[in-house]
mmCIF file of C-alpha atoms in Angstrom:
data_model
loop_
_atom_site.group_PDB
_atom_site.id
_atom_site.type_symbol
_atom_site.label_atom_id
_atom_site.label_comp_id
_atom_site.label_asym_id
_atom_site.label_seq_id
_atom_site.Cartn_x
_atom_site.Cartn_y
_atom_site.Cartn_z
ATOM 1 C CA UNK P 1 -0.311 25.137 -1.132
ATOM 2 C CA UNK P 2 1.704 25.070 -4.165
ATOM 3 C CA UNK P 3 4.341 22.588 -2.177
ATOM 4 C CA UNK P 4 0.951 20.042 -1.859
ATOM 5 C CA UNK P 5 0.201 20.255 -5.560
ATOM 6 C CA UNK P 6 3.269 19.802 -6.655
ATOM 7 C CA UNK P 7 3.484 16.844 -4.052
ATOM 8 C CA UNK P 8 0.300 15.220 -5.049
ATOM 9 C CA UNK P 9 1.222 14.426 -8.604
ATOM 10 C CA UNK P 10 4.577 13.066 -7.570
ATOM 11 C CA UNK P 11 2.908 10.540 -5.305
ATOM 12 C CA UNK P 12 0.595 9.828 -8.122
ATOM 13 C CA UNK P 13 3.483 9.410 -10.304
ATOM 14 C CA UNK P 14 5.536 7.541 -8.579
ATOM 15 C CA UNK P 15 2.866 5.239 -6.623
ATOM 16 C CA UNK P 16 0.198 5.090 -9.357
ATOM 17 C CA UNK P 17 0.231 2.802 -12.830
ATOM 18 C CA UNK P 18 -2.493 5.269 -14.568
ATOM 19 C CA UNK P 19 -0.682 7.963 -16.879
ATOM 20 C CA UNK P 20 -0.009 11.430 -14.614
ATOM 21 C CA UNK P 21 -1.790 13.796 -16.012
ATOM 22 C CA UNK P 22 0.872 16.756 -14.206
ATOM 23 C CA UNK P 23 4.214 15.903 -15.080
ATOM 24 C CA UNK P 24 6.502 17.561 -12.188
ATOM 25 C CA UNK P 25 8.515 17.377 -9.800
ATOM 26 C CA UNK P 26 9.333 19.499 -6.666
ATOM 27 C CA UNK P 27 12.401 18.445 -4.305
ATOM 28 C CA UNK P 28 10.841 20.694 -1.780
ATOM 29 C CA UNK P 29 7.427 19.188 -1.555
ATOM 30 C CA UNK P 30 9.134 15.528 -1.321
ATOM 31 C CA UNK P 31 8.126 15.381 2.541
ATOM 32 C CA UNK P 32 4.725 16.008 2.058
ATOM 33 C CA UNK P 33 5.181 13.500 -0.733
ATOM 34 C CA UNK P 34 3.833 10.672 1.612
ATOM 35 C CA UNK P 35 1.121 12.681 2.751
ATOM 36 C CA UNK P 36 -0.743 12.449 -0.717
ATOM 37 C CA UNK P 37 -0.617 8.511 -0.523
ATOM 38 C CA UNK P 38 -4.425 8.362 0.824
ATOM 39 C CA UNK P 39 -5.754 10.366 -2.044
ATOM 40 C CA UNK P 40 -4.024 8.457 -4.477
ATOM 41 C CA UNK P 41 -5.383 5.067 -2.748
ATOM 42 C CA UNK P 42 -8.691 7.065 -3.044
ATOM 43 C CA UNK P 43 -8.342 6.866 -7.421
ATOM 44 C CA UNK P 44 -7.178 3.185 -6.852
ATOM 45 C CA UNK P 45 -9.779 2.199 -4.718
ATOM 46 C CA UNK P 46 -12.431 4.434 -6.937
ATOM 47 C CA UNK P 47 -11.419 2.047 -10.123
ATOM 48 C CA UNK P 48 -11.806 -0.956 -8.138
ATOM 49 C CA UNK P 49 -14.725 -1.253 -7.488
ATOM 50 C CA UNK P 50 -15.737 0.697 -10.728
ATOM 51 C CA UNK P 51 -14.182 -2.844 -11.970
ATOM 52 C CA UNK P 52 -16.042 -4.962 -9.793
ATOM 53 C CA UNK P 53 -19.055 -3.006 -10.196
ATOM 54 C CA UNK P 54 -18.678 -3.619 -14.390
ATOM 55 C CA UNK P 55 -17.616 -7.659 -13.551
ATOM 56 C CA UNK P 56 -20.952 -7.786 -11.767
ATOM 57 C CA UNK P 57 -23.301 -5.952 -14.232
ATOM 58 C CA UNK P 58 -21.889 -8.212 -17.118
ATOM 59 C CA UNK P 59 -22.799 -11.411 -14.748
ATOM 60 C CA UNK P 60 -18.685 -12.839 -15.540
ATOM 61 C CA UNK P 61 -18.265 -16.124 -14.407
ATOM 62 C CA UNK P 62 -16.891 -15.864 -10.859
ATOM 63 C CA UNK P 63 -13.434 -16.814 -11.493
ATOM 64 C CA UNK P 64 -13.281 -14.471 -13.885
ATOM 65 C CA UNK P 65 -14.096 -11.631 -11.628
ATOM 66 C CA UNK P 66 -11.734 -13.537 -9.030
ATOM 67 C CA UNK P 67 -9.032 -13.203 -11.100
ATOM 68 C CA UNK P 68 -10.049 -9.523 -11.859
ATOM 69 C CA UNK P 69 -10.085 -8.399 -8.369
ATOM 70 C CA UNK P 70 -6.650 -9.960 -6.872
ATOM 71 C CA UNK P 71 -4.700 -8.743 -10.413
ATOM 72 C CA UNK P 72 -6.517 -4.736 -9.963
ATOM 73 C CA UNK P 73 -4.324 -3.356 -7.023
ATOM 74 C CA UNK P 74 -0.993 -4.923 -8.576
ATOM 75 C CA UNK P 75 -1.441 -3.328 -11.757
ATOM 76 C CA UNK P 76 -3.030 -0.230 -10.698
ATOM 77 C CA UNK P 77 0.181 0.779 -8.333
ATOM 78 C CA UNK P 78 2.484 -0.324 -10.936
ATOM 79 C CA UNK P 79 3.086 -3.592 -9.038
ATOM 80 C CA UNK P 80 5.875 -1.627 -6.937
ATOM 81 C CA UNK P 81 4.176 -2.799 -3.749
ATOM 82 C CA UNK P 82 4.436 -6.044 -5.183
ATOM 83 C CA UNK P 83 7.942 -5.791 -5.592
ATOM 84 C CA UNK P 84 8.298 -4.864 -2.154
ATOM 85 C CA UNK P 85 6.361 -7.702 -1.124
ATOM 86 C CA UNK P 86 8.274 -10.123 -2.953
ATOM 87 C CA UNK P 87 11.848 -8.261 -1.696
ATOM 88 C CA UNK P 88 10.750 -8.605 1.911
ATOM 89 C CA UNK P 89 9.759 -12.654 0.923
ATOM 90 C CA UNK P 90 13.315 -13.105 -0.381
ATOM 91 C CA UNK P 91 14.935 -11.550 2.489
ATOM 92 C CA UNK P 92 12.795 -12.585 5.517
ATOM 93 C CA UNK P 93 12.317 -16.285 5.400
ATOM 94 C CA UNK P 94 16.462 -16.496 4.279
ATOM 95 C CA UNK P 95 16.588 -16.615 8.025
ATOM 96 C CA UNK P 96 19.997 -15.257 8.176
ATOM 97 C CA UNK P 97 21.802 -12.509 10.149
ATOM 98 C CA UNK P 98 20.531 -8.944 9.593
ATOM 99 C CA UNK P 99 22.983 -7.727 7.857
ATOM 100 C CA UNK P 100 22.852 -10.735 4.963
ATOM 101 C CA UNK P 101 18.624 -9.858 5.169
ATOM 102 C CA UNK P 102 19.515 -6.544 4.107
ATOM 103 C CA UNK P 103 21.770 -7.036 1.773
ATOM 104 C CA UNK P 104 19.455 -10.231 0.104
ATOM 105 C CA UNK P 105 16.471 -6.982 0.449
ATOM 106 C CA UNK P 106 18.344 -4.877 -1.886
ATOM 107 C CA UNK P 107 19.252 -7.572 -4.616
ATOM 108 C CA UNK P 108 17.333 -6.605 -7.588
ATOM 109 C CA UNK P 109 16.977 -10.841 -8.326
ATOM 110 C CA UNK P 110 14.113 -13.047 -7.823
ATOM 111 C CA UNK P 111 15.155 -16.142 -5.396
ATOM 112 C CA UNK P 112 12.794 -18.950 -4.669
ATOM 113 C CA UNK P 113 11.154 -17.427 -1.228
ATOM 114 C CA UNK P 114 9.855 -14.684 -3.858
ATOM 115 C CA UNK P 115 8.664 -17.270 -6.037
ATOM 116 C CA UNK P 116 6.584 -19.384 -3.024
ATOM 117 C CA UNK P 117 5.507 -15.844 -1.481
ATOM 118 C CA UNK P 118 4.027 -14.755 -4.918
ATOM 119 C CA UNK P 119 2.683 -18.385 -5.213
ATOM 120 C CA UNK P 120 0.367 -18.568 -1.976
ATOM 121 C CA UNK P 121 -0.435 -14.971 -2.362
ATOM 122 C CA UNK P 122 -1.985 -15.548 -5.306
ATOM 123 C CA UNK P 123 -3.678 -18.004 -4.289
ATOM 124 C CA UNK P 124 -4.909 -16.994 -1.419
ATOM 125 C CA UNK P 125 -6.090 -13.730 -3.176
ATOM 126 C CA UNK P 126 -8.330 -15.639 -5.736
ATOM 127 C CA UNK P 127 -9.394 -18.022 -2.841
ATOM 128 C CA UNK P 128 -11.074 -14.950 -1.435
ATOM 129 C CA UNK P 129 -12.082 -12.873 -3.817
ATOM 130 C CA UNK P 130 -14.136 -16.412 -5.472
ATOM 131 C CA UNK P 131 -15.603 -15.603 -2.126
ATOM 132 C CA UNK P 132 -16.964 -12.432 -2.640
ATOM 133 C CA UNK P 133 -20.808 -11.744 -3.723
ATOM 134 C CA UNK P 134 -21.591 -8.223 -4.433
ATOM 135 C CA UNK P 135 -19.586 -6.231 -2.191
ATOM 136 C CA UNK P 136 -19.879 -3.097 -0.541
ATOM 137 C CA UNK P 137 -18.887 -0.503 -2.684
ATOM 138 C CA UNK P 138 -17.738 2.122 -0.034
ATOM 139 C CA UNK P 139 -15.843 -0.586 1.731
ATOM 140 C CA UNK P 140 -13.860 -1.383 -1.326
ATOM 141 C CA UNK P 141 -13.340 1.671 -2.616
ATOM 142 C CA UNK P 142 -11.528 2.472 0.567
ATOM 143 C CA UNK P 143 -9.933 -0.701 1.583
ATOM 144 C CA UNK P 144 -6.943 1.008 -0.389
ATOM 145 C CA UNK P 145 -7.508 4.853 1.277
ATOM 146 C CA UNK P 146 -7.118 2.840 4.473
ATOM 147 C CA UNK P 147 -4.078 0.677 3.704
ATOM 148 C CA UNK P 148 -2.578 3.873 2.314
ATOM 149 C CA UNK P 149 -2.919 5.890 5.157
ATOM 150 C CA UNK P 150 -1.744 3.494 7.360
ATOM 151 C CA UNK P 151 1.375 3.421 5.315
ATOM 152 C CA UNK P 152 2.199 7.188 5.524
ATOM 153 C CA UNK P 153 1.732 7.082 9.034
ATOM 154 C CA UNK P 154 3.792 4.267 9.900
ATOM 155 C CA UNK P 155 6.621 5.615 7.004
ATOM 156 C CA UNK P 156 6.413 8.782 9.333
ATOM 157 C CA UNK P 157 6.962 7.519 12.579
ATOM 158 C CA UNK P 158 8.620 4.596 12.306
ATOM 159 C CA UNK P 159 12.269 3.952 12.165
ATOM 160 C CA UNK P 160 13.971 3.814 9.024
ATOM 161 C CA UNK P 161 16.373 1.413 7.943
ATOM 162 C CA UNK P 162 19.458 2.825 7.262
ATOM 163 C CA UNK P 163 19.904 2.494 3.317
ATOM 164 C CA UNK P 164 16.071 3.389 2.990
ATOM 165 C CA UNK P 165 15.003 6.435 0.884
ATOM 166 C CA UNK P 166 13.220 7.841 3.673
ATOM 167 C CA UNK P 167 16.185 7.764 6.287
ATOM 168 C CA UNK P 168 16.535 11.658 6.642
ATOM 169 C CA UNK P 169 13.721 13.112 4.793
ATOM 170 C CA UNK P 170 11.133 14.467 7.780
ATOM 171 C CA UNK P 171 12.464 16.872 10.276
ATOM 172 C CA UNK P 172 10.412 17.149 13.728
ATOM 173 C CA UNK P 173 7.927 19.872 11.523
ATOM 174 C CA UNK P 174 8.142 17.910 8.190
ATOM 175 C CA UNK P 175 6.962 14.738 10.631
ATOM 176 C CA UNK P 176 4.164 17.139 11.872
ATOM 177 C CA UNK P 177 2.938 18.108 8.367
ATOM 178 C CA UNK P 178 3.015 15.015 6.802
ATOM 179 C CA UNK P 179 1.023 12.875 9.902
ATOM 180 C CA UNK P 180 -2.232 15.377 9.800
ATOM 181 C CA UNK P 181 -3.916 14.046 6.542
ATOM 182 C CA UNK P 182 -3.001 10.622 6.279
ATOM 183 C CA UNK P 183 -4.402 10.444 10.391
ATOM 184 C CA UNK P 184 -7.594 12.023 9.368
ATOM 185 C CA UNK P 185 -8.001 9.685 6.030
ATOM 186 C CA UNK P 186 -7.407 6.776 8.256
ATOM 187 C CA UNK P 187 -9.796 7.188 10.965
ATOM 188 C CA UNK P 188 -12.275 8.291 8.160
ATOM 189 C CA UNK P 189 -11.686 5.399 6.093
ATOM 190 C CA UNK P 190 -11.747 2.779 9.188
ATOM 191 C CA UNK P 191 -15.102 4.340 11.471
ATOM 192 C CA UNK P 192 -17.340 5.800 8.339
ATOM 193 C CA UNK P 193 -17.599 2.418 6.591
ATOM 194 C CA UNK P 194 -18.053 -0.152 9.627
ATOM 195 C CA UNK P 195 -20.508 2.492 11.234
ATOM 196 C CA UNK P 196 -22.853 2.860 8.417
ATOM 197 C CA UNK P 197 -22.544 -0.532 6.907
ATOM 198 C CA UNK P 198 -21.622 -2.788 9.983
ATOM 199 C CA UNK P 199 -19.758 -5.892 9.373
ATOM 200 C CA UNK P 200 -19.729 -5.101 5.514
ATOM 201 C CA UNK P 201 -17.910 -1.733 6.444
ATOM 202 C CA UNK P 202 -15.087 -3.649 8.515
ATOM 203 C CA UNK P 203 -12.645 -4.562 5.255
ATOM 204 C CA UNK P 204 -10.772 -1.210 5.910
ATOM 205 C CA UNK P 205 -10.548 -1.677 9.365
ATOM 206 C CA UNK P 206 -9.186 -5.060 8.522
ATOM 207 C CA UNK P 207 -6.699 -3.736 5.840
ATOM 208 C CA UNK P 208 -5.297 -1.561 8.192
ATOM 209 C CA UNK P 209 -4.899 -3.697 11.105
ATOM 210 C CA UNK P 210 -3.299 -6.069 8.786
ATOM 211 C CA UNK P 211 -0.727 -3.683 7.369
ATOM 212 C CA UNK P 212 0.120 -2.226 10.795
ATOM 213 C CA UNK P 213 0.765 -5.980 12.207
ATOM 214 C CA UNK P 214 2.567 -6.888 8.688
ATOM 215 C CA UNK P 215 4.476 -3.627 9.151
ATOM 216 C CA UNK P 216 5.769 -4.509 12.372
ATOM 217 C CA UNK P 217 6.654 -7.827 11.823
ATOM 218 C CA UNK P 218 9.189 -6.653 9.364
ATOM 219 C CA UNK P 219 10.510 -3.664 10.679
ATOM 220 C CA UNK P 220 11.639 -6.164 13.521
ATOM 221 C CA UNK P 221 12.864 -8.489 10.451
ATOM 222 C CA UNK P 222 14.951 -6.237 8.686
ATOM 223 C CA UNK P 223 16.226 -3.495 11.017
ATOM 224 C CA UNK P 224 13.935 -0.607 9.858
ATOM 225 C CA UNK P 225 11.037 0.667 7.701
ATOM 226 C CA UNK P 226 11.638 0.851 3.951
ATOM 227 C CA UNK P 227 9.617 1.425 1.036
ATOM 228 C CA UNK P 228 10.374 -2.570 0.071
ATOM 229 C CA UNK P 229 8.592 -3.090 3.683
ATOM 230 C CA UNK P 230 5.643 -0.973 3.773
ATOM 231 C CA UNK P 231 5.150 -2.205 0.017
ATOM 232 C CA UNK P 232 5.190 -5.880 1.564
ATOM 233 C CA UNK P 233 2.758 -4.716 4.494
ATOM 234 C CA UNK P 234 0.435 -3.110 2.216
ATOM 235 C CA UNK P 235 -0.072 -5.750 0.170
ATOM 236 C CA UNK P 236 -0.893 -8.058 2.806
ATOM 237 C CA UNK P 237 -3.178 -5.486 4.524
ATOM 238 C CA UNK P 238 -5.464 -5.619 1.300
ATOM 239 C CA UNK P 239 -5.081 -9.415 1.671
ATOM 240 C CA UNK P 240 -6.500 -8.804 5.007
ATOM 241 C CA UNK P 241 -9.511 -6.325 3.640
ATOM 242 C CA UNK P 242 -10.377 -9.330 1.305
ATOM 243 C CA UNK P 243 -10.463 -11.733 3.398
ATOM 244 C CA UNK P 244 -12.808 -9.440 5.843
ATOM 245 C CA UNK P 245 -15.354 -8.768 2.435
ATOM 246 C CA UNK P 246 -15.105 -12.849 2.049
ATOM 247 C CA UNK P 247 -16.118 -13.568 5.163
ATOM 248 C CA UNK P 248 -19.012 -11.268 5.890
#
């Protein structure tokens, strides 16, 4: 037990923008690191629609709360998804060998496919959330459990690439370990919400779909799973949970 404490506030650390209040850090509990990724979407998703919720009861002008809504999950992780995201842009549409995509995924500069990638996310972001009425609150709150979850899993089980931070970590009963919470968190997340609220319960669903398809994409891209690529898959999965609250 002591290995998951010390293993939740390094995930919040590391993966969350809000101050830690537990300053630590365990080498040992770095497997189970991962696991703690759902409950730390759970404080994300928790404040986003606690922002959405305050937008609404102050009657903003809609593009007001648009602009809100797409900045909330950037900021709130520290925009190191983001940065992933915008990493994977660079290095996917180069459209050159694998090796140059994986050296162009580790260059710490911004080049122009990072620039356009940003560009149309954004847009297509505050496109959507303009969208929005009143959404449901369950469904957004764990939009980011989901996407989360999703992304512990798939960091599991996937392949790593070969200069990732993950190549190495899990052993077969690490793997074991680290797959039981995220699993349950996920299911949770995806049935609970579309069974009690119906189509307004589906933007987890579609968060996860959409980060498992992103996921895959560019594991194929760039040889491997990284934290650069699920950072890039999770923030299109939530693109993919807003777009599911726009259109219902």
């Amino acid at each position: 037990m002591v290995k998951w404490w010390y293993a939740f506030w390094m995930c919040w650390g590391m993966f969350c923008a809000i101050p830690c209040p537990v300053k630590v850090w365990e080498e040992k509990a770095r497997p189970r690191m991962i696991s703690c990724l759902p409950l730390v979407g759970l404080v994300v998703g928790a404040l986003w629609w606690g922002l959405a919720w305050g937008l609404d009861a102050l009657g903003v002008p809609a593009a007001v709360k648009a602009a809100a809504l797409t900045a909330a999950p950037w900021l709130l992780s520290g925009c190191i998804h983001l940065d992933g995201f915008l990493d994977c842009c660079d290095a996917i549409f180069s459209r050159r060998d694998l090796e140059t995509r994986q050296r162009i995924l580790k260059d710490s500069h911004v080049g122009s496919f990072a620039v356009i990638g940003m560009v149309l996310l954004a847009l297509g972001a505050f496109s959507l959330w303009s969208g929005c009425g009143t959404v449901c609150p369950w469904a957004l709150a764990l939009l980011p459990v989901a996407t989360r979850s999703a992304a512990a899993v798939a960091v599991t089980c996937m392949k790593p690439m070969g200069h990732s931070q993950y190549a190495g970590v899990f052993d077969r009963r690490d793997r074991a370990r680290t797959l039981a919470l995220p699993a349950v968190c996920l299911a949770v997340s995806c049935v609970l919400p579309a069974a009690l609220w119906g189509a307004e319960g589906l933007a987890p669903l579609a968060g996860a779909c959409g980060y498992g398809l992103a996921v895959r994409y560019a594991a194929r891209q760039l040889g491997g799973v990284s934290g650069d690529v699920s950072g890039f898959a999770l923030t299109l999965g939530e693109l993919c949970g807003a777009a599911a609250l726009a259109l219902v």
